[in-house]
Amino acid sequence: MKLWLIAFLVIFRQSSCLDENEKDNFKLMDWSHLQQIQHDLKDANTGHVADDDDLDLDYETVARIASLPLHCHSVEYPNKLNQVLQDETELHSPSELHPIFFGCFDWHSSVHGHWLLARAAALFPDTELAGNVTKVFNEQFTEEKVEQELKYFQRKAASAFERTYGWAWLVKLQEELEKSSLETGSRWNVILRPLSAHIVSTWKTFLPKLVYPVRVGEHANTAFGLALALDYARTIGVQDEAFENLIAFNSTEFYQADKLCPINYEPSGYDFLSPCLQEADLMVRVIQDEDEFRGWLETFLPQLFDPEFVLQPGEVVDRTDGKLVHLDGVNFSRAWALYGLAKRLGGEDGRRLMEMGDTHVRTSIDNVVGSDYAGSHWLATFLLYALEKRAEVQI
């Protein structure tokens, strides 16, 4: 076991013994000593990957990534509330408004940080990491806290709160907790259901009103939300056929006829999602027939079938800027979309897309753990999700 992992586990255990003032200092400590420099194993002549061990989802890698939400889930400030106030009575601290999801800078980052922890525990059960996650979840997921989270969403002014990016990560978390319940018998899924059920109900009301998709590279991107929602709707323990059919209908109406997506215009300066690839990432779930999907993709993104096509990763100049650091996220989200396409297409096309995804991950992987809080409070989730999608590819 590497020294950084031993150090992290010791630090995490010791933090539980600190008094309140010491805990505050612990939360804000410099975590740069946890950053592990990944080795670059590209062949200098061909640019092909000589060894991909640096992208494996082993225990040490997952524990390193999970160290970030284990740290920030309880860090209340700085905080971006994105709150519409009706009057002064609604002025409360983040932890009063959101007793579960108040950490990691904003609500959606806290939610997907909890997803990361749930996924990490599922990947490596019966480990110290899983034990630490269980301890956090037992404290976080209580009926009283969920009731307060739900109360916030039931306000009239909050009907569009976190629509649809935060909604998507909430149902992704619910999906993972449903799976965890089947494997471990945990009850966190049952406890969180009132909140996720409200989100799904709100989503079902909203989708028929959405005449056009939102095609940006940030939070409001429609395709991203629908992709995660579709996974949720198909999950054992959920199996919401009405929601699944609604998502499939909207996706088909919005995207089935799209052609020649201008991916060469990407990325925009603040993108953390690729509008073109995120749409493909949704349609790979929606279009079931193999020939139909390939035909759609050849029409929508013909560049991906050109062996000479090069998609340059996003470049970040200042990682202390919360908007500019989005481009590290676009590298990871592009990668997970490329891996999904590689899995579906297979063959030479799949191998090429997988290498393209690897290039994007390697561009930003060293800038997650130990980076400025502007990125570290959320990038860990994007990295783990990309590496998980990569692990699913068998070519």
GROMACS .gro file of C-alpha atoms in nm:
model
  395
    1MET     CA    1   0.000   0.000   0.000
    2LYS     CA    2   0.138   0.341  -0.098
    3LEU     CA    3   0.250   0.585   0.170
    4TRP     CA    4  -0.008   0.848   0.070
    5LEU     CA    5  -0.293   0.604   0.126
    6ILE     CA    6  -0.162   0.507   0.471
    7ALA     CA    7  -0.128   0.874   0.556
    8PHE     CA    8  -0.483   0.949   0.443
    9LEU     CA    9  -0.636   0.667   0.645
   10VAL     CA   10  -0.443   0.772   0.956
   11ILE     CA   11  -0.548   1.135   0.912
   12PHE     CA   12  -0.912   1.040   0.861
   13ARG     CA   13  -0.915   0.830   1.181
   14GLN     CA   14  -0.742   1.101   1.382
   15SER     CA   15  -0.992   1.364   1.268
   16SER     CA   16  -1.269   1.192   1.460
   17CYS     CA   17  -1.078   1.255   1.784
   18LEU     CA   18  -1.035   1.631   1.739
   19ASP     CA   19  -1.228   1.896   1.928
   20GLU     CA   20  -1.450   2.136   1.731
   21ASN     CA   21  -1.186   2.406   1.675
   22GLU     CA   22  -0.930   2.149   1.566
   23LYS     CA   23  -1.184   1.991   1.331
   24ASP     CA   24  -1.234   2.326   1.157
   25ASN     CA   25  -0.862   2.350   1.101
   26PHE     CA   26  -0.851   1.990   0.982
   27LYS     CA   27  -1.126   2.055   0.728
   28LEU     CA   28  -0.937   2.346   0.576
   29MET     CA   29  -0.595   2.182   0.578
   30ASP     CA   30  -0.386   2.166   0.262
   31TRP     CA   31  -0.451   1.830   0.100
   32SER     CA   32  -0.181   1.874  -0.161
   33HIS     CA   33   0.031   1.606   0.005
   34LEU     CA   34  -0.229   1.353  -0.110
   35GLN     CA   35  -0.173   1.432  -0.477
   36GLN     CA   36  -0.018   1.137  -0.654
   37ILE     CA   37   0.167   1.215  -0.973
   38GLN     CA   38   0.048   0.979  -1.245
   39HIS     CA   39   0.317   0.838  -1.476
   40ASP     CA   40   0.296   0.923  -1.844
   41LEU     CA   41   0.344   0.607  -2.045
   42LYS     CA   42   0.276   0.724  -2.397
   43ASP     CA   43   0.516   0.603  -2.659
   44ALA     CA   44   0.703   0.911  -2.776
   45ASN     CA   45   0.706   0.806  -3.139
   46THR     CA   46   0.356   0.677  -3.195
   47GLY     CA   47   0.155   0.853  -2.926
   48HIS     CA   48  -0.005   0.519  -2.838
   49VAL     CA   49  -0.046   0.417  -2.477
   50ALA     CA   50   0.224   0.173  -2.370
   51ASP     CA   51   0.062   0.082  -2.039
   52ASP     CA   52  -0.274   0.186  -1.899
   53ASP     CA   53  -0.225   0.089  -1.535
   54ASP     CA   54  -0.254   0.455  -1.441
   55LEU     CA   55  -0.621   0.445  -1.544
   56ASP     CA   56  -0.711   0.128  -1.356
   57LEU     CA   57  -0.979   0.146  -1.089
   58ASP     CA   58  -0.778  -0.016  -0.812
   59TYR     CA   59  -0.835   0.037  -0.442
   60GLU     CA   60  -0.561   0.295  -0.401
   61THR     CA   61  -0.694   0.506  -0.690
   62VAL     CA   62  -1.053   0.496  -0.567
   63ALA     CA   63  -0.950   0.573  -0.207
   64ARG     CA   64  -0.747   0.869  -0.328
   65ILE     CA   65  -1.039   1.005  -0.529
   66ALA     CA   66  -1.285   0.940  -0.246
   67SER     CA   67  -1.067   1.136  -0.005
   68LEU     CA   68  -1.204   1.457  -0.156
   69PRO     CA   69  -1.577   1.416  -0.076
   70LEU     CA   70  -1.488   1.244   0.252
   71HIS     CA   71  -1.325   1.575   0.335
   72CYS     CA   72  -1.559   1.832   0.181
   73HIS     CA   73  -1.902   1.679   0.255
   74SER     CA   74  -1.893   1.856   0.593
   75VAL     CA   75  -1.713   2.175   0.482
   76GLU     CA   76  -1.989   2.437   0.488
   77TYR     CA   77  -1.801   2.739   0.358
   78PRO     CA   78  -1.731   2.874   0.102
   79ASN     CA   79  -2.080   2.804  -0.026
   80LYS     CA   80  -2.287   2.901  -0.329
   81LEU     CA   81  -2.657   2.873  -0.240
   82ASN     CA   82  -2.828   2.975  -0.567
   83GLN     CA   83  -3.132   3.062  -0.357
   84VAL     CA   84  -3.435   3.270  -0.454
   85LEU     CA   85  -3.555   3.451  -0.141
   86GLN     CA   86  -3.921   3.531  -0.082
   87ASP     CA   87  -3.844   3.734   0.229
   88GLU     CA   88  -3.594   3.767   0.513
   89THR     CA   89  -3.734   3.463   0.696
   90GLU     CA   90  -3.570   3.241   0.435
   91LEU     CA   91  -3.220   3.360   0.522
   92HIS     CA   92  -3.049   3.063   0.685
   93SER     CA   93  -2.710   2.896   0.680
   94PRO     CA   94  -2.641   2.624   0.420
   95SER     CA   95  -2.653   2.349   0.683
   96GLU     CA   96  -2.990   2.472   0.809
   97LEU     CA   97  -3.135   2.479   0.459
   98HIS     CA   98  -2.970   2.157   0.345
   99PRO     CA   99  -2.873   1.943   0.644
  100ILE     CA  100  -2.740   1.663   0.421
  101PHE     CA  101  -2.611   1.839   0.110
  102PHE     CA  102  -2.453   2.156   0.249
  103GLY     CA  103  -2.087   2.078   0.189
  104CYS     CA  104  -1.856   2.074  -0.114
  105PHE     CA  105  -1.938   2.436  -0.211
  106ASP     CA  106  -2.286   2.384  -0.359
  107TRP     CA  107  -2.584   2.150  -0.342
  108HIS     CA  108  -2.523   1.952  -0.659
  109SER     CA  109  -2.154   1.898  -0.582
  110SER     CA  110  -2.244   1.767  -0.239
  111VAL     CA  111  -2.501   1.533  -0.392
  112HIS     CA  112  -2.265   1.386  -0.648
  113GLY     CA  113  -1.992   1.367  -0.386
  114HIS     CA  114  -2.223   1.137  -0.191
  115TRP     CA  115  -2.275   0.935  -0.510
  116LEU     CA  116  -1.899   0.901  -0.543
  117LEU     CA  117  -1.874   0.772  -0.187
  118ALA     CA  118  -2.158   0.525  -0.241
  119ARG     CA  119  -1.995   0.399  -0.558
  120ALA     CA  120  -1.653   0.371  -0.395
  121ALA     CA  121  -1.796   0.163  -0.111
  122ALA     CA  122  -1.971  -0.062  -0.362
  123LEU     CA  123  -1.652  -0.114  -0.560
  124PHE     CA  124  -1.455  -0.211  -0.250
  125PRO     CA  125  -1.686  -0.351   0.019
  126ASP     CA  126  -1.546  -0.479   0.347
  127THR     CA  127  -1.259  -0.231   0.338
  128GLU     CA  128  -1.165   0.058   0.560
  129LEU     CA  129  -1.285   0.295   0.290
  130ALA     CA  130  -1.628   0.129   0.287
  131GLY     CA  131  -1.637   0.148   0.665
  132ASN     CA  132  -1.565   0.521   0.657
  133VAL     CA  133  -1.839   0.575   0.399
  134THR     CA  134  -2.086   0.376   0.609
  135LYS     CA  135  -2.009   0.591   0.909
  136VAL     CA  136  -2.067   0.910   0.709
  137PHE     CA  137  -2.390   0.783   0.553
  138ASN     CA  138  -2.535   0.671   0.884
  139GLU     CA  139  -2.486   1.024   1.009
  140GLN     CA  140  -2.605   1.192   0.691
  141PHE     CA  141  -2.910   0.993   0.587
  142THR     CA  142  -3.171   1.032   0.858
  143GLU     CA  143  -3.544   1.081   0.813
  144GLU     CA  144  -3.529   1.419   0.986
  145LYS     CA  145  -3.260   1.550   0.752
  146VAL     CA  146  -3.434   1.425   0.440
  147GLU     CA  147  -3.755   1.589   0.558
  148GLN     CA  148  -3.576   1.922   0.582
  149GLU     CA  149  -3.415   1.877   0.239
  150LEU     CA  150  -3.758   1.800   0.096
  151LYS     CA  151  -3.912   2.100   0.268
  152TYR     CA  152  -3.674   2.327   0.079
  153PHE     CA  153  -3.781   2.182  -0.257
  154GLN     CA  154  -4.149   2.214  -0.171
  155ARG     CA  155  -4.121   2.592  -0.157
  156LYS     CA  156  -4.279   2.760  -0.459
  157ALA     CA  157  -3.962   2.956  -0.523
  158ALA     CA  158  -3.761   2.634  -0.536
  159SER     CA  159  -3.956   2.456  -0.809
  160ALA     CA  160  -3.667   2.510  -1.050
  161PHE     CA  161  -3.387   2.477  -0.794
  162GLU     CA  162  -3.104   2.265  -0.942
  163ARG     CA  163  -3.307   2.191  -1.256
  164THR     CA  164  -3.195   1.959  -1.408
  165TYR     CA  165  -2.827   1.909  -1.322
  166GLY     CA  166  -2.873   1.866  -0.950
  167TRP     CA  167  -3.185   1.660  -1.011
  168ALA     CA  168  -2.982   1.424  -1.228
  169TRP     CA  169  -2.717   1.367  -0.964
  170LEU     CA  170  -2.980   1.316  -0.695
  171VAL     CA  171  -3.146   1.033  -0.890
  172LYS     CA  172  -2.800   0.896  -0.970
  173LEU     CA  173  -2.734   0.881  -0.597
  174GLN     CA  174  -3.072   0.718  -0.541
  175GLU     CA  175  -2.989   0.461  -0.810
  176GLU     CA  176  -2.666   0.371  -0.632
  177LEU     CA  177  -2.836   0.347  -0.293
  178GLU     CA  178  -3.098   0.113  -0.443
  179LYS     CA  179  -2.818  -0.112  -0.565
  180SER     CA  180  -2.644  -0.087  -0.228
  181SER     CA  181  -2.959  -0.199  -0.052
  182LEU     CA  182  -2.971  -0.516  -0.260
  183GLU     CA  183  -2.606  -0.592  -0.186
  184THR     CA  184  -2.578  -0.490   0.179
  185GLY     CA  185  -2.930  -0.450   0.315
  186SER     CA  186  -2.869  -0.083   0.391
  187ARG     CA  187  -3.175   0.143   0.435
  188TRP     CA  188  -3.031   0.467   0.301
  189ASN     CA  189  -3.230   0.420  -0.019
  190VAL     CA  190  -3.557   0.406   0.173
  191ILE     CA  191  -3.467   0.712   0.377
  192LEU     CA  192  -3.377   0.923   0.071
  193ARG     CA  193  -3.675   0.816  -0.141
  194PRO     CA  194  -3.916   1.096  -0.038
  195LEU     CA  195  -3.671   1.351  -0.179
  196SER     CA  196  -3.592   1.161  -0.498
  197ALA     CA  197  -3.962   1.085  -0.552
  198HIS     CA  198  -4.040   1.456  -0.531
  199ILE     CA  199  -3.763   1.535  -0.781
  200VAL     CA  200  -3.889   1.271  -1.024
  201SER     CA  201  -4.246   1.397  -0.992
  202THR     CA  202  -4.130   1.752  -1.062
  203TRP     CA  203  -3.928   1.628  -1.359
  204LYS     CA  204  -4.228   1.445  -1.504
  205THR     CA  205  -4.427   1.767  -1.484
  206PHE     CA  206  -4.148   1.971  -1.640
  207LEU     CA  207  -4.053   1.754  -1.940
  208PRO     CA  208  -4.378   1.795  -2.138
  209LYS     CA  209  -4.335   2.171  -2.108
  210LEU     CA  210  -3.979   2.170  -2.244
  211VAL     CA  211  -4.032   2.251  -2.612
  212TYR     CA  212  -3.662   2.270  -2.703
  213PRO     CA  213  -3.356   2.104  -2.550
  214VAL     CA  214  -3.093   2.315  -2.376
  215ARG     CA  215  -2.769   2.253  -2.565
  216VAL     CA  216  -2.510   2.433  -2.351
  217GLY     CA  217  -2.192   2.285  -2.205
  218GLU     CA  218  -2.280   2.361  -1.843
  219HIS     CA  219  -2.538   2.263  -1.580
  220ALA     CA  220  -2.857   2.318  -1.779
  221ASN     CA  221  -2.763   2.073  -2.057
  222THR     CA  222  -3.077   1.869  -2.123
  223ALA     CA  223  -2.906   1.558  -2.259
  224PHE     CA  224  -2.690   1.514  -1.950
  225GLY     CA  225  -2.987   1.521  -1.717
  226LEU     CA  226  -3.189   1.283  -1.930
  227ALA     CA  227  -2.902   1.034  -1.955
  228LEU     CA  228  -2.866   0.996  -1.578
  229ALA     CA  229  -3.242   1.000  -1.530
  230LEU     CA  230  -3.283   0.719  -1.782
  231ASP     CA  231  -3.030   0.505  -1.596
  232TYR     CA  232  -3.224   0.567  -1.276
  233ALA     CA  233  -3.562   0.484  -1.431
  234ARG     CA  234  -3.428   0.147  -1.549
  235THR     CA  235  -3.271   0.052  -1.214
  236ILE     CA  236  -3.387  -0.261  -1.033
  237GLY     CA  237  -3.584  -0.140  -0.734
  238VAL     CA  238  -3.704   0.164  -0.928
  239GLN     CA  239  -3.814   0.050  -1.275
  240ASP     CA  240  -4.025   0.357  -1.342
  241GLU     CA  241  -4.162   0.272  -1.687
  242ALA     CA  242  -4.361   0.593  -1.717
  243PHE     CA  243  -4.052   0.804  -1.650
  244GLU     CA  244  -3.843   0.590  -1.885
  245ASN     CA  245  -4.095   0.629  -2.166
  246LEU     CA  246  -4.120   1.003  -2.113
  247ILE     CA  247  -3.743   1.040  -2.129
  248ALA     CA  248  -3.720   0.824  -2.442
  249PHE     CA  249  -3.996   1.026  -2.609
  250ASN     CA  250  -3.837   1.362  -2.532
  251SER     CA  251  -3.492   1.239  -2.632
  252THR     CA  252  -3.623   1.115  -2.966
  253GLU     CA  253  -3.814   1.436  -3.031
  254PHE     CA  254  -3.517   1.653  -2.940
  255TYR     CA  255  -3.227   1.465  -3.097
  256GLN     CA  256  -3.324   1.190  -3.342
  257ALA     CA  257  -3.310   1.416  -3.649
  258ASP     CA  258  -2.990   1.601  -3.553
  259LYS     CA  259  -2.709   1.607  -3.809
  260LEU     CA  260  -2.349   1.725  -3.832
  261CYS     CA  261  -2.293   1.845  -3.478
  262PRO     CA  262  -2.020   2.114  -3.489
  263ILE     CA  263  -1.785   1.953  -3.240
  264ASN     CA  264  -1.494   2.149  -3.391
  265TYR     CA  265  -1.648   2.460  -3.231
  266GLU     CA  266  -1.605   2.305  -2.888
  267PRO     CA  267  -1.520   2.366  -2.615
  268SER     CA  268  -1.660   2.698  -2.509
  269GLY     CA  269  -1.463   2.882  -2.245
  270TYR     CA  270  -1.661   2.754  -1.945
  271ASP     CA  271  -1.772   2.411  -2.068
  272PHE     CA  272  -1.758   2.108  -1.844
  273LEU     CA  273  -1.983   1.908  -2.076
  274SER     CA  274  -1.952   1.859  -2.451
  275PRO     CA  275  -2.289   1.945  -2.609
  276CYS     CA  276  -2.220   1.711  -2.902
  277LEU     CA  277  -2.078   1.416  -2.710
  278GLN     CA  278  -2.328   1.448  -2.428
  279GLU     CA  279  -2.609   1.414  -2.679
  280ALA     CA  280  -2.442   1.102  -2.818
  281ASP     CA  281  -2.403   0.972  -2.464
  282LEU     CA  282  -2.778   1.000  -2.420
  283MET     CA  283  -2.871   0.847  -2.754
  284VAL     CA  284  -2.644   0.548  -2.698
  285ARG     CA  285  -2.893   0.465  -2.422
  286VAL     CA  286  -3.207   0.552  -2.618
  287ILE     CA  287  -3.151   0.389  -2.960
  288GLN     CA  288  -3.151   0.014  -2.899
  289ASP     CA  289  -3.098  -0.118  -3.251
  290GLU     CA  290  -2.726  -0.145  -3.337
  291ASP     CA  291  -2.755  -0.054  -3.706
  292GLU     CA  292  -2.992   0.232  -3.633
  293PHE     CA  293  -2.760   0.374  -3.370
  294ARG     CA  294  -2.453   0.351  -3.590
  295GLY     CA  295  -2.641   0.521  -3.873
  296TRP     CA  296  -2.756   0.799  -3.640
  297LEU     CA  297  -2.401   0.855  -3.509
  298GLU     CA  298  -2.248   0.855  -3.858
  299THR     CA  299  -2.492   1.133  -3.949
  300PHE     CA  300  -2.458   1.324  -3.622
  301LEU     CA  301  -2.082   1.300  -3.563
  302PRO     CA  302  -1.918   1.168  -3.881
  303GLN     CA  303  -1.581   1.295  -3.755
  304LEU     CA  304  -1.567   1.012  -3.504
  305PHE     CA  305  -1.537   0.760  -3.788
  306ASP     CA  306  -1.247   0.944  -3.952
  307PRO     CA  307  -0.913   0.785  -3.847
  308GLU     CA  308  -0.743   1.121  -3.900
  309PHE     CA  309  -0.978   1.315  -3.672
  310VAL     CA  310  -0.814   1.465  -3.364
  311LEU     CA  311  -1.016   1.605  -3.075
  312GLN     CA  312  -0.790   1.825  -2.868
  313PRO     CA  313  -0.851   1.817  -2.489
  314GLY     CA  314  -0.957   2.133  -2.313
  315GLU     CA  315  -0.678   2.351  -2.174
  316VAL     CA  316  -0.691   2.511  -1.829
  317VAL     CA  317  -0.469   2.811  -1.764
  318ASP     CA  318  -0.587   2.905  -1.413
  319ARG     CA  319  -0.721   2.631  -1.186
  320THR     CA  320  -0.808   2.877  -0.911
  321ASP     CA  321  -1.080   3.023  -1.136
  322GLY     CA  322  -1.403   2.836  -1.075
  323LYS     CA  323  -1.521   2.883  -1.434
  324LEU     CA  324  -1.198   2.823  -1.622
  325VAL     CA  325  -1.134   2.499  -1.432
  326HIS     CA  326  -1.454   2.365  -1.589
  327LEU     CA  327  -1.236   2.254  -1.879
  328ASP     CA  328  -1.079   1.984  -1.665
  329GLY     CA  329  -1.434   1.859  -1.626
  330VAL     CA  330  -1.497   1.868  -2.000
  331ASN     CA  331  -1.199   1.639  -2.046
  332PHE     CA  332  -1.349   1.383  -1.808
  333SER     CA  333  -1.704   1.413  -1.944
  334ARG     CA  334  -1.583   1.384  -2.301
  335ALA     CA  335  -1.395   1.073  -2.196
  336TRP     CA  336  -1.696   0.902  -2.041
  337ALA     CA  337  -1.899   0.971  -2.354
  338LEU     CA  338  -1.621   0.841  -2.578
  339TYR     CA  339  -1.591   0.527  -2.366
  340GLY     CA  340  -1.965   0.468  -2.394
  341LEU     CA  341  -1.944   0.500  -2.771
  342ALA     CA  342  -1.638   0.275  -2.782
  343LYS     CA  343  -1.825   0.008  -2.591
  344ARG     CA  344  -2.120   0.029  -2.829
  345LEU     CA  345  -1.924   0.041  -3.155
  346GLY     CA  346  -1.639  -0.196  -3.077
  347GLY     CA  347  -1.372  -0.282  -3.334
  348GLU     CA  348  -1.123  -0.030  -3.469
  349ASP     CA  349  -1.362   0.259  -3.423
  350GLY     CA  350  -1.408   0.163  -3.059
  351ARG     CA  351  -1.035   0.130  -2.997
  352ARG     CA  352  -0.968   0.470  -3.149
  353LEU     CA  353  -1.240   0.636  -2.941
  354MET     CA  354  -1.108   0.469  -2.628
  355GLU     CA  355  -0.759   0.607  -2.696
  356MET     CA  356  -0.914   0.948  -2.753
  357GLY     CA  357  -1.087   0.922  -2.416
  358ASP     CA  358  -0.764   0.814  -2.248
  359THR     CA  359  -0.587   1.121  -2.385
  360HIS     CA  360  -0.853   1.344  -2.234
  361VAL     CA  361  -0.838   1.175  -1.892
  362ARG     CA  362  -0.459   1.193  -1.879
  363THR     CA  363  -0.470   1.562  -1.960
  364SER     CA  364  -0.649   1.641  -1.633
  365ILE     CA  365  -0.605   1.344  -1.398
  366ASP     CA  366  -0.314   1.501  -1.211
  367ASN     CA  367  -0.521   1.811  -1.132
  368VAL     CA  368  -0.791   1.665  -0.910
  369VAL     CA  369  -0.654   1.554  -0.572
  370GLY     CA  370  -0.450   1.833  -0.417
  371SER     CA  371  -0.583   2.098  -0.654
  372ASP     CA  372  -0.748   2.426  -0.564
  373TYR     CA  373  -1.094   2.394  -0.404
  374ALA     CA  374  -1.242   2.561  -0.713
  375GLY     CA  375  -1.195   2.226  -0.887
  376SER     CA  376  -1.135   1.970  -0.616
  377HIS     CA  377  -1.486   2.007  -0.468
  378TRP     CA  378  -1.638   1.846  -0.781
  379LEU     CA  379  -1.380   1.705  -1.022
  380ALA     CA  380  -1.335   1.381  -0.827
  381THR     CA  381  -1.683   1.270  -0.928
  382PHE     CA  382  -1.619   1.336  -1.295
  383LEU     CA  383  -1.293   1.145  -1.279
  384LEU     CA  384  -1.441   0.840  -1.109
  385TYR     CA  385  -1.737   0.833  -1.347
  386ALA     CA  386  -1.503   0.847  -1.647
  387LEU     CA  387  -1.279   0.569  -1.512
  388GLU     CA  388  -1.582   0.354  -1.440
  389LYS     CA  389  -1.708   0.394  -1.795
  390ARG     CA  390  -1.362   0.304  -1.919
  391ALA     CA  391  -1.361  -0.014  -1.712
  392GLU     CA  392  -1.680  -0.124  -1.889
  393VAL     CA  393  -1.514  -0.123  -2.232
  394GLN     CA  394  -1.401  -0.466  -2.352
  395ILE     CA  395  -1.225  -0.437  -2.687
   0.00000   0.00000   0.00000
